[in-house]
XYZ file of C-alpha atoms in Angstrom:
681
model
C 60.174 -100.264 -35.470
C 62.310 -102.672 -37.998
C 63.352 -106.364 -37.587
C 66.349 -107.944 -38.949
C 66.045 -111.843 -38.343
C 65.273 -112.168 -34.523
C 66.440 -108.850 -33.510
C 64.377 -105.820 -32.934
C 65.178 -102.169 -33.793
C 63.262 -99.396 -32.250
C 63.734 -96.118 -33.917
C 61.285 -94.138 -31.574
C 64.257 -91.917 -30.299
C 66.101 -91.753 -33.307
C 67.027 -88.152 -34.336
C 66.628 -88.814 -37.941
C 70.352 -88.932 -38.820
C 73.731 -90.666 -37.440
C 75.218 -87.579 -35.571
C 78.482 -89.728 -35.873
C 80.181 -92.183 -38.469
C 83.756 -93.672 -39.681
C 82.481 -93.099 -42.928
C 82.654 -95.671 -46.174
C 84.224 -98.357 -43.972
C 81.353 -98.756 -42.465
C 79.242 -99.410 -45.571
C 81.658 -102.211 -46.064
C 81.468 -103.459 -42.338
C 77.387 -103.589 -43.381
C 77.888 -105.414 -46.270
C 79.813 -108.153 -44.572
C 77.482 -108.345 -41.768
C 74.856 -108.507 -44.073
C 76.210 -111.398 -46.572
C 78.607 -113.188 -44.545
C 78.140 -115.587 -41.602
C 79.979 -114.727 -37.967
C 82.509 -117.764 -38.862
C 83.666 -115.747 -41.879
C 84.355 -112.618 -40.474
C 88.018 -113.732 -39.386
C 88.118 -114.586 -43.429
C 87.142 -111.456 -43.836
C 89.540 -109.310 -41.641
C 92.340 -111.043 -42.998
C 91.634 -109.802 -46.648
C 90.869 -106.198 -45.701
C 94.024 -105.551 -43.769
C 92.107 -102.879 -42.047
C 92.078 -101.508 -38.724
C 87.985 -100.748 -38.154
C 87.302 -104.210 -39.784
C 89.161 -105.732 -36.993
C 88.104 -103.778 -34.176
C 84.085 -104.248 -35.143
C 84.283 -107.809 -36.392
C 87.010 -109.672 -34.530
C 85.442 -112.311 -32.111
C 88.184 -111.559 -29.806
C 86.584 -108.215 -28.718
C 84.158 -110.681 -26.986
C 86.592 -111.734 -24.342
C 85.531 -108.885 -22.208
C 82.582 -109.825 -20.998
C 82.765 -113.376 -22.081
C 84.169 -114.670 -18.531
C 81.195 -112.911 -16.631
C 79.068 -115.502 -15.183
C 75.668 -113.897 -16.257
C 72.521 -115.797 -15.560
C 70.105 -117.714 -18.112
C 67.149 -115.150 -16.858
C 69.507 -112.160 -16.587
C 68.430 -108.842 -18.036
C 71.247 -106.908 -19.719
C 71.604 -103.377 -20.817
C 74.274 -102.516 -23.011
C 74.963 -98.330 -23.586
C 76.928 -97.592 -26.752
C 76.788 -101.215 -28.010
C 77.981 -99.656 -31.547
C 78.650 -102.467 -34.198
C 77.846 -105.204 -31.476
C 81.404 -106.436 -30.769
C 80.280 -107.888 -27.260
C 76.344 -108.114 -27.772
C 76.632 -112.023 -29.186
C 78.572 -112.799 -25.851
C 75.702 -111.273 -23.924
C 72.818 -112.532 -25.882
C 74.136 -116.183 -25.470
C 74.037 -115.962 -21.839
C 71.312 -113.405 -20.507
C 67.322 -113.824 -20.733
C 67.289 -110.610 -22.676
C 69.826 -107.659 -23.894
C 68.667 -104.126 -24.280
C 71.295 -102.329 -26.552
C 71.468 -98.407 -26.769
C 73.284 -96.784 -29.687
C 73.267 -93.388 -31.244
C 73.770 -94.585 -34.990
C 71.226 -96.384 -36.852
C 73.956 -97.929 -39.372
C 76.064 -99.311 -36.492
C 72.836 -100.927 -35.124
C 72.243 -102.589 -38.365
C 75.252 -103.876 -38.154
C 74.810 -105.184 -34.929
C 71.487 -106.504 -35.764
C 72.545 -108.588 -39.089
C 75.373 -110.287 -37.399
C 73.340 -111.324 -34.726
C 70.126 -111.817 -36.777
C 69.858 -115.404 -34.944
C 69.200 -114.672 -31.446
C 65.477 -113.616 -30.536
C 66.216 -111.834 -26.947
C 68.201 -108.628 -28.615
C 66.378 -105.447 -28.640
C 67.974 -102.456 -29.701
C 66.971 -98.926 -29.181
C 68.660 -95.805 -31.354
C 69.014 -93.046 -30.236
C 70.636 -90.440 -27.472
C 70.843 -92.589 -24.239
C 69.864 -89.332 -22.639
C 66.599 -89.075 -24.266
C 66.291 -93.042 -23.915
C 67.139 -93.206 -20.323
C 63.754 -92.180 -18.522
C 62.122 -95.143 -20.365
C 64.487 -97.652 -19.406
C 63.324 -100.469 -16.384
C 66.038 -102.324 -14.191
C 68.691 -104.840 -15.347
C 70.888 -107.308 -13.677
C 73.894 -106.210 -15.642
C 74.435 -102.730 -17.540
C 77.719 -102.832 -19.445
C 79.786 -99.528 -20.507
C 82.493 -101.055 -22.395
C 84.661 -98.065 -24.013
C 81.757 -95.757 -23.449
C 82.211 -94.063 -19.962
C 85.062 -92.162 -21.433
C 82.536 -90.583 -23.766
C 80.257 -89.176 -20.703
C 80.936 -85.717 -21.582
C 79.014 -86.304 -24.876
C 75.766 -87.774 -23.441
C 76.340 -85.548 -20.656
C 75.694 -81.403 -20.867
C 77.031 -80.808 -17.241
C 79.480 -79.577 -15.431
C 80.287 -83.389 -13.712
C 79.448 -85.406 -16.675
C 80.958 -88.405 -15.461
C 79.678 -88.360 -12.045
C 76.527 -87.485 -13.469
C 76.265 -90.398 -16.020
C 77.305 -92.817 -13.373
C 74.638 -91.623 -11.162
C 71.897 -92.252 -13.829
C 73.320 -95.867 -14.641
C 73.137 -97.134 -11.560
C 69.480 -95.911 -11.170
C 68.854 -98.817 -13.427
C 70.359 -101.304 -11.300
C 68.563 -104.241 -9.904
C 69.250 -104.668 -5.946
C 71.807 -107.253 -6.530
C 72.956 -105.787 -10.065
C 76.170 -104.976 -11.529
C 77.662 -102.256 -13.762
C 80.374 -103.058 -15.561
C 82.755 -100.616 -17.089
C 86.014 -100.979 -19.271
C 88.004 -98.158 -19.930
C 91.928 -97.337 -21.012
C 93.855 -96.406 -18.404
C 95.728 -93.196 -18.775
C 98.668 -93.966 -17.601
C 98.828 -97.263 -18.977
C 102.648 -98.495 -19.506
C 101.887 -98.680 -23.334
C 101.457 -94.959 -23.392
C 104.890 -94.084 -21.388
C 106.223 -96.804 -24.136
C 105.110 -94.620 -27.029
C 102.050 -95.701 -28.189
C 99.425 -92.825 -29.255
C 96.325 -91.963 -26.728
C 93.758 -94.256 -28.239
C 90.975 -91.679 -28.858
C 92.998 -88.521 -29.880
C 95.924 -90.092 -31.599
C 98.264 -87.959 -29.900
C 101.321 -88.755 -28.000
C 101.338 -88.166 -24.212
C 97.808 -86.241 -23.966
C 96.617 -88.767 -21.533
C 99.793 -88.966 -19.232
C 99.523 -85.064 -19.403
C 95.868 -85.426 -18.231
C 94.080 -84.042 -21.435
C 95.802 -80.018 -21.756
C 93.984 -79.550 -24.788
C 90.813 -81.339 -24.431
C 88.915 -83.728 -26.401
C 86.136 -85.988 -27.434
C 87.052 -88.501 -24.545
C 88.727 -88.616 -21.533
C 89.980 -91.654 -19.343
C 91.180 -91.989 -16.138
C 93.657 -93.513 -13.759
C 92.735 -96.055 -10.792
C 92.849 -93.594 -8.060
C 90.409 -90.871 -10.107
C 87.992 -93.917 -10.921
C 87.449 -94.704 -7.479
C 87.488 -90.793 -6.701
C 84.582 -90.970 -9.380
C 82.586 -94.146 -7.587
C 83.294 -92.860 -4.082
C 81.473 -89.313 -5.056
C 78.410 -91.373 -6.324
C 78.093 -93.248 -2.979
C 79.304 -96.606 -4.172
C 80.898 -98.811 -1.624
C 81.086 -102.039 -3.470
C 83.371 -102.426 -6.562
C 86.275 -104.530 -7.792
C 88.947 -103.719 -10.389
C 90.463 -106.295 -12.856
C 93.209 -105.576 -14.838
C 92.593 -106.784 -19.191
C 96.120 -107.516 -20.802
C 97.429 -106.321 -23.297
C 94.206 -104.142 -22.859
C 90.615 -104.482 -23.173
C 89.961 -104.066 -26.942
C 91.951 -107.644 -27.475
C 92.235 -109.105 -23.951
C 93.798 -112.506 -23.836
C 94.370 -112.532 -20.020
C 92.613 -110.977 -17.429
C 94.344 -110.374 -13.802
C 92.414 -109.247 -10.502
C 93.688 -107.581 -7.354
C 93.544 -111.410 -5.895
C 95.636 -112.667 -8.988
C 97.888 -110.419 -10.217
C 100.732 -111.039 -12.872
C 104.200 -112.588 -12.124
C 107.205 -111.406 -14.050
C 107.907 -112.535 -17.449
C 104.002 -112.816 -18.194
C 103.445 -109.712 -19.954
C 105.641 -110.066 -23.008
C 102.489 -109.475 -25.745
C 103.308 -105.704 -25.854
C 103.379 -104.993 -29.720
C 99.350 -104.191 -30.486
C 99.112 -100.986 -32.265
C 96.786 -101.996 -34.475
C 95.051 -98.405 -35.040
C 98.148 -96.570 -35.576
C 102.026 -96.136 -35.632
C 103.694 -95.861 -32.396
C 106.823 -95.262 -30.812
C 108.994 -98.076 -28.952
C 110.962 -95.910 -26.207
C 111.744 -99.116 -23.991
C 110.738 -102.758 -23.679
C 107.841 -102.716 -22.204
C 108.258 -106.615 -21.016
C 111.308 -105.333 -18.546
C 109.530 -102.349 -17.289
C 106.337 -104.382 -16.362
C 108.676 -106.827 -14.643
C 109.906 -103.681 -12.678
C 106.534 -102.800 -11.736
C 105.114 -106.233 -10.896
C 108.012 -106.830 -8.577
C 107.350 -103.234 -6.650
C 103.457 -103.880 -6.322
C 102.781 -101.214 -8.684
C 101.150 -103.217 -11.861
C 97.465 -101.904 -10.875
C 98.809 -98.447 -11.500
C 100.259 -99.402 -14.957
C 97.732 -101.561 -16.130
C 96.758 -100.752 -19.573
C 93.374 -100.953 -18.799
C 91.071 -101.483 -16.281
C 87.436 -103.227 -16.004
C 85.427 -102.042 -12.981
C 82.893 -103.767 -11.522
C 80.242 -101.823 -9.302
C 78.293 -104.547 -7.210
C 78.746 -107.811 -5.555
C 82.167 -109.114 -6.313
C 82.293 -111.955 -8.709
C 83.969 -115.111 -7.899
C 86.608 -115.239 -10.953
C 89.756 -113.784 -10.308
C 91.602 -114.621 -13.262
C 90.575 -115.983 -16.777
C 92.871 -116.651 -19.861
C 91.629 -117.278 -23.203
C 93.234 -119.160 -25.818
C 90.472 -118.179 -28.938
C 93.308 -117.210 -31.305
C 92.998 -120.807 -32.849
C 90.772 -123.349 -34.852
C 87.286 -123.467 -33.647
C 87.757 -126.873 -32.466
C 90.912 -125.679 -29.894
C 88.960 -122.478 -28.502
C 89.081 -122.405 -24.338
C 88.709 -120.278 -21.542
C 90.460 -120.980 -18.557
C 89.322 -119.451 -15.314
C 90.845 -119.374 -11.494
C 87.685 -119.064 -9.522
C 86.630 -119.185 -6.024
C 84.252 -121.624 -4.893
C 81.064 -121.276 -2.936
C 83.370 -123.660 0.074
C 85.898 -120.996 -0.269
C 87.964 -123.026 -2.214
C 90.225 -122.016 -5.421
C 89.967 -123.689 -8.292
C 91.031 -123.748 -11.839
C 88.149 -124.597 -14.478
C 88.516 -124.537 -18.618
C 85.476 -123.818 -20.529
C 85.023 -124.544 -24.656
C 84.494 -121.376 -26.679
C 82.912 -123.030 -29.429
C 80.543 -126.089 -29.518
C 83.401 -127.912 -31.514
C 85.834 -127.522 -28.524
C 83.437 -129.405 -26.249
C 85.296 -132.460 -27.281
C 88.859 -130.931 -26.926
C 87.396 -130.099 -23.197
C 86.490 -133.889 -22.485
C 89.693 -135.215 -23.876
C 91.589 -133.499 -20.974
C 89.981 -136.173 -18.328
C 90.996 -138.724 -20.842
C 94.458 -137.302 -20.692
C 94.918 -137.290 -16.767
C 93.970 -140.951 -16.535
C 96.703 -141.582 -19.195
C 99.411 -139.591 -17.736
C 98.254 -140.491 -14.224
C 98.900 -144.251 -14.865
C 102.061 -143.378 -17.018
C 103.893 -141.153 -14.628
C 102.871 -143.116 -11.319
C 106.080 -143.355 -9.082
C 107.831 -141.145 -11.288
C 107.473 -138.073 -8.491
C 106.174 -135.748 -10.889
C 102.181 -135.456 -9.978
C 99.297 -134.844 -12.213
C 96.901 -132.437 -10.962
C 93.497 -134.124 -10.673
C 90.930 -133.274 -13.285
C 87.366 -133.404 -13.079
C 85.069 -133.142 -15.654
C 81.414 -131.611 -15.388
C 78.945 -132.712 -18.006
C 76.357 -130.067 -19.216
C 75.322 -127.861 -21.947
C 78.685 -126.169 -21.605
C 80.760 -128.969 -20.127
C 83.994 -127.856 -18.238
C 87.023 -129.485 -16.327
C 88.210 -128.075 -13.013
C 91.476 -128.598 -11.556
C 92.707 -127.645 -7.948
C 94.881 -124.498 -7.616
C 98.439 -125.760 -6.842
C 100.741 -123.431 -5.154
C 104.303 -123.106 -5.828
C 106.739 -121.786 -8.348
C 106.971 -122.699 -11.965
C 109.794 -124.053 -13.150
C 110.341 -121.179 -16.040
C 110.444 -119.011 -12.713
C 113.297 -121.146 -11.060
C 115.202 -120.997 -14.401
C 114.899 -117.260 -14.758
C 116.439 -116.954 -11.142
C 119.211 -119.210 -12.409
C 119.932 -116.998 -15.703
C 119.657 -114.069 -13.383
C 122.228 -115.145 -10.843
C 124.218 -116.881 -13.315
C 123.789 -120.082 -11.481
C 124.297 -122.459 -14.487
C 124.898 -125.464 -12.208
C 121.834 -125.226 -10.487
C 120.119 -124.488 -13.891
C 121.724 -128.206 -14.893
C 120.675 -130.028 -11.997
C 117.196 -128.711 -12.643
C 116.883 -129.226 -16.377
C 118.163 -132.877 -15.647
C 115.341 -133.186 -13.020
C 112.887 -132.061 -15.331
C 114.460 -134.622 -18.078
C 114.287 -137.537 -15.709
C 110.792 -136.875 -14.409
C 109.152 -136.402 -17.994
C 111.096 -139.040 -19.481
C 109.520 -141.549 -17.195
C 107.835 -145.082 -18.724
C 108.836 -143.412 -22.108
C 107.747 -146.321 -23.902
C 104.108 -145.530 -22.677
C 101.849 -144.816 -25.548
C 100.810 -141.069 -24.201
C 102.804 -137.789 -23.779
C 101.941 -134.359 -23.145
C 103.481 -132.656 -26.350
C 103.211 -129.419 -24.158
C 105.345 -129.867 -21.020
C 106.076 -126.327 -21.078
C 108.229 -125.113 -18.088
C 105.289 -122.852 -17.069
C 103.251 -126.080 -16.567
C 105.454 -127.149 -14.039
C 104.662 -126.330 -10.452
C 107.426 -127.274 -7.632
C 106.471 -126.927 -4.001
C 108.705 -127.864 -1.243
C 110.264 -130.547 -3.531
C 107.097 -131.950 -5.254
C 106.825 -131.736 -8.862
C 103.012 -131.315 -10.494
C 101.854 -131.182 -13.847
C 99.356 -128.526 -13.938
C 98.073 -128.368 -17.308
C 98.389 -130.810 -19.862
C 95.799 -129.600 -22.914
C 97.901 -131.256 -25.602
C 98.379 -135.117 -24.624
C 98.511 -137.207 -27.669
C 97.689 -141.107 -27.109
C 101.302 -141.725 -28.794
C 105.186 -141.961 -27.446
C 107.033 -138.989 -28.087
C 111.004 -139.160 -27.145
C 111.751 -137.300 -24.281
C 114.402 -135.107 -26.094
C 112.039 -133.923 -28.361
C 109.467 -133.029 -25.629
C 112.729 -131.213 -23.785
C 113.879 -129.330 -26.875
C 110.719 -127.934 -27.598
C 110.113 -126.638 -23.944
C 113.467 -124.846 -24.057
C 112.622 -123.659 -27.495
C 109.851 -121.985 -26.479
C 110.924 -120.940 -23.136
C 113.571 -119.000 -25.115
C 111.253 -117.240 -27.455
C 108.860 -116.188 -24.655
C 111.904 -113.415 -23.180
C 115.160 -111.954 -24.882
C 116.594 -111.851 -21.601
C 116.734 -115.662 -21.806
C 118.988 -115.391 -24.776
C 122.129 -115.536 -22.391
C 121.274 -119.290 -21.916
C 123.878 -121.202 -24.135
C 121.739 -123.139 -26.275
C 124.590 -125.556 -27.170
C 124.797 -126.301 -23.511
C 121.216 -127.296 -23.472
C 121.355 -129.631 -27.091
C 124.449 -131.634 -25.526
C 122.580 -132.515 -22.543
C 119.570 -133.688 -24.723
C 121.605 -135.234 -27.558
C 120.381 -133.154 -30.443
C 122.334 -132.570 -33.584
C 121.882 -129.054 -35.391
C 120.004 -131.018 -38.018
C 117.635 -132.598 -35.489
C 117.015 -129.010 -33.811
C 116.145 -128.006 -37.242
C 113.693 -130.632 -37.347
C 111.909 -129.755 -34.233
C 111.505 -126.081 -35.257
C 109.605 -127.288 -38.565
C 107.536 -129.276 -36.305
C 107.039 -126.925 -33.772
C 105.460 -124.612 -36.690
C 103.476 -127.147 -37.995
C 101.980 -127.651 -34.471
C 101.028 -124.174 -34.493
C 99.441 -124.346 -37.913
C 97.590 -127.329 -36.527
C 96.411 -125.239 -33.324
C 95.748 -122.161 -35.351
C 93.914 -124.027 -38.094
C 95.862 -121.743 -40.633
C 94.434 -118.466 -39.385
C 96.677 -115.371 -39.357
C 97.815 -114.557 -35.405
C 96.921 -111.103 -34.199
C 100.527 -110.205 -34.636
C 100.324 -111.128 -38.284
C 97.058 -109.161 -38.424
C 99.070 -106.056 -36.866
C 101.935 -106.770 -39.833
C 99.155 -106.801 -42.492
C 97.570 -103.524 -41.188
C 100.997 -101.915 -41.943
C 101.071 -99.534 -38.846
C 104.957 -98.569 -37.905
C 107.096 -99.191 -35.040
C 109.326 -96.224 -34.667
C 112.225 -96.513 -32.252
C 114.325 -93.593 -31.079
C 117.588 -95.216 -33.126
C 115.396 -94.919 -36.290
C 114.428 -90.977 -35.653
C 118.195 -90.142 -34.501
C 119.618 -91.844 -37.857
C 119.924 -88.466 -39.683
C 118.317 -84.892 -39.362
C 116.902 -84.495 -42.530
C 113.658 -86.711 -44.086
C 115.693 -88.666 -46.650
C 117.836 -90.451 -43.934
C 114.590 -91.498 -41.938
C 112.167 -92.398 -45.255
C 115.273 -93.977 -46.979
C 116.408 -96.789 -44.722
C 116.256 -100.387 -44.568
C 114.792 -102.215 -41.568
C 114.491 -106.127 -41.669
C 112.702 -108.592 -39.631
C 113.287 -112.317 -39.087
C 110.631 -114.411 -38.162
C 111.768 -117.576 -36.474
C 108.594 -119.194 -35.905
C 106.892 -116.613 -33.701
C 106.147 -114.210 -35.895
C 107.550 -110.983 -36.577
C 108.638 -108.342 -33.703
C 110.513 -105.330 -33.126
C 112.900 -107.009 -31.065
C 114.434 -109.474 -33.635
C 114.779 -106.970 -36.661
C 117.599 -104.821 -37.275
C 118.070 -101.370 -39.132
C 120.576 -101.722 -42.090
C 122.298 -97.928 -42.563
C 124.659 -98.299 -45.205
C 121.831 -100.629 -47.406
C 121.188 -97.193 -49.406
C 124.015 -96.634 -51.878
C 122.331 -93.741 -53.331
C 118.799 -92.148 -52.734
C 117.645 -94.561 -54.993
C 119.930 -97.867 -54.788
C 119.562 -100.318 -52.076
C 122.056 -102.989 -51.962
C 123.305 -105.481 -49.268
C 124.181 -108.742 -48.116
C 122.864 -110.487 -44.707
C 123.177 -113.850 -43.373
C 120.370 -115.883 -42.633
C 120.138 -118.907 -40.073
C 118.064 -122.162 -40.723
C 115.527 -121.176 -37.902
C 114.339 -118.309 -40.197
C 111.172 -118.993 -41.689
C 110.068 -115.899 -42.859
C 111.869 -112.426 -43.595
C 110.494 -109.177 -43.766
C 112.242 -106.325 -46.202
C 111.290 -103.062 -44.879
C 112.745 -100.816 -47.877
C 111.507 -97.261 -47.372
C 109.309 -95.367 -44.852
C 107.308 -94.035 -47.592
C 104.862 -94.683 -50.555
C 107.067 -95.666 -53.183
C 107.583 -98.264 -56.224
C 110.611 -100.918 -55.670
C 112.191 -102.619 -58.772
C 113.977 -105.938 -57.855
C 116.911 -106.033 -59.663
C 118.587 -108.966 -58.161
C 117.204 -111.223 -55.183
C 119.367 -114.294 -54.322
C 119.707 -117.019 -51.791
C 122.954 -118.926 -51.557
C 123.450 -117.630 -54.900
C 120.395 -118.742 -56.530
C 117.314 -116.628 -57.605
C 114.382 -116.377 -55.374
C 111.478 -115.659 -57.720
C 110.192 -112.854 -56.786
C 106.901 -112.668 -58.704
C 105.840 -116.044 -57.086
C 103.029 -114.986 -54.465
C 103.951 -118.253 -52.747
C 107.479 -117.108 -52.006
C 107.353 -112.915 -51.936
C 104.217 -111.570 -50.725
C 104.092 -107.687 -50.139
C 101.633 -105.279 -48.818
C 101.476 -103.336 -52.411
C 100.504 -104.227 -55.737
C 103.164 -106.512 -58.054
C 103.953 -105.363 -61.701
C 105.255 -108.301 -63.779
C 108.896 -107.494 -65.265
C 109.509 -107.350 -69.130
C 112.906 -108.049 -68.807
C 114.672 -111.323 -69.696
C 115.230 -112.007 -65.966
C 111.339 -111.653 -65.087
C 112.045 -109.419 -62.269
C 109.149 -107.753 -60.953
C 108.155 -104.071 -59.702
C 106.150 -103.353 -56.089
C 104.070 -100.387 -55.907
C 103.501 -99.349 -52.202
C 100.791 -96.845 -51.802
C 101.141 -96.811 -47.887
C 104.312 -95.319 -45.642
C 105.046 -98.993 -44.388
C 105.963 -101.021 -47.283
C 107.070 -104.517 -46.649
C 108.458 -107.541 -48.832
C 107.968 -110.624 -47.233
C 109.899 -113.721 -48.328
C 109.301 -117.018 -47.289
C 112.401 -118.714 -46.907
C 111.174 -121.951 -45.427
C 109.981 -122.404 -49.079
C 113.571 -121.962 -50.372
C 114.931 -125.239 -48.978
C 117.473 -123.212 -46.850
C 120.580 -124.770 -45.589
C 122.012 -124.217 -42.393
C 123.806 -120.935 -43.192
C 122.515 -118.720 -45.694
C 123.505 -115.899 -47.808
C 120.718 -113.408 -48.695
C 121.834 -110.978 -51.393
C 119.517 -107.661 -52.297
C 119.619 -105.229 -55.015
C 116.612 -102.878 -55.543
C 115.672 -99.385 -57.083
C 113.426 -97.548 -55.113
C 111.379 -94.376 -56.508
C 109.367 -92.874 -53.826
C 106.201 -91.720 -55.321
C 103.314 -89.433 -53.598
C 100.319 -90.913 -51.885
C 97.934 -89.891 -54.868
C 100.074 -91.418 -57.487
C 100.415 -94.576 -55.438
C 96.303 -94.755 -54.663
C 95.775 -94.300 -58.703
C 98.072 -97.239 -59.386
C 97.115 -99.771 -56.530
C 93.477 -98.671 -56.711
């Protein structure tokens, strides 16, 4: 036995050595868990830029279970607890948590990061050896574990045998929770590698070469359940996937068109981008096949849970982290609830009740209803709202754009401006009157979400510009909309539009508390997104590796959709030179000079003819090492020991004009990974 803080570690079944390990990175994670508090993990993730650190320590891993209504006296079993990604979420709710894991080092990581809990016991060893000594539990969790059943069970039907053994330990009203990737997930068709094997299409092809893990389609999982005598079960659909879930759908509440746009999630390895996943998801959503192509499943064996939908907004500063749920109440009504995800966010939740009273008074007689808000006090306060049926204004706008009916678009937009601008001088405004937050049903307009209400007057054209700006950023299909048409309706000049965009960036920093978004962390880790266009640029290695790709960030981070390949940027095998127009809405610009380890000497880098201080880390940031230049221009050389080198220019810090010209001249020398590691390390 070992005790770390309040956590007990039981080594009765430990074989004496860890039979699996990620190597040295686990030592690094153990050091972080021992010497830093969980509130510091985000900083360590950003500093490391490494996939295993993100995967094991990100608080967003808890999202997959945090919505489950576990009672205070519940007994919980977590099989394959690993480094404790979800253990903390279970421990803060349940009466007791029993963890089982084969690795001593991972169990120690789990214990150190949760040492302040006194209701956690970790038993180290093979589940098959430990299982006979286990009792009954109200909840049994297999999060990313069921697919490894062949490793636990030495039998011809390992998955069925594993489930039967697990179910023996359920209380009469107990539940088994299984989170697993869908082998037919949309991301795999679109070009992501299979999560466990790291190969293209192996899951889709039903694992022709075998492997340590095996995932299933929904129908295959149901077949296993029925073989094991399971009668009561339900499916949920974590999006983008169960590892870093932000939204949870169910068969009762499925996604709508346009909702599934956060698909660039290859934190762990390179991927292909064979088609637009958002468009493909829209297609299967419209045809009723989302459950077939969901990237992940969360299956609940046992009684049906009241929660039908959950959305996590915890990629934020602690004081603004919340969870939104749609639940069925005991009386059968559908209700929307919002919960704080940190103690610091309690006040933010309570302020929604205040916001309701203010907006209700402001908009009385306007024709814009405010969805009623009820505050329930308690250890964890929450607010509830009625579930409003109807279509969102964003859906109606999308329909207008698809049909090319700009007259109808204009009519709806005019009505929107009229309603949200009512009583404009009143000292309360909802800064986030986004089109998706307005529901229309039989001519009745209702504002269903007013989380970001401030006690001050905000001009209506500022609110409307933000709404249309965010609307356009969410889906590139909306770029068909002529922004000048909207600006003229609002009376917003180009200068004012630029100021409003800057204000939006400041607001996002206010909400996130300066922390890096998941998209930024993905860029930091540096895995590539490879397009068919890139692969067909040439048939030899140099034409593929020696190519320049430029990404433009207009306030929502880098994306493949907002990038371009410059086929003529290489003037020779080692010389890059190009000019590029940069509009005033570009905040950051990233240049990928090659797809290989390399050294890049900056020969010239200017914006509007003025030198960009390439050695200034407040202006130019890379994922390599900077060597100071010795020439009279003081232009540096960057050394990259990875095959996705990138040079990020913070355009917003250079006082850009309405229209800008970027001039780039680089000397590039490819080097071996070994050479790069020696220089960088």
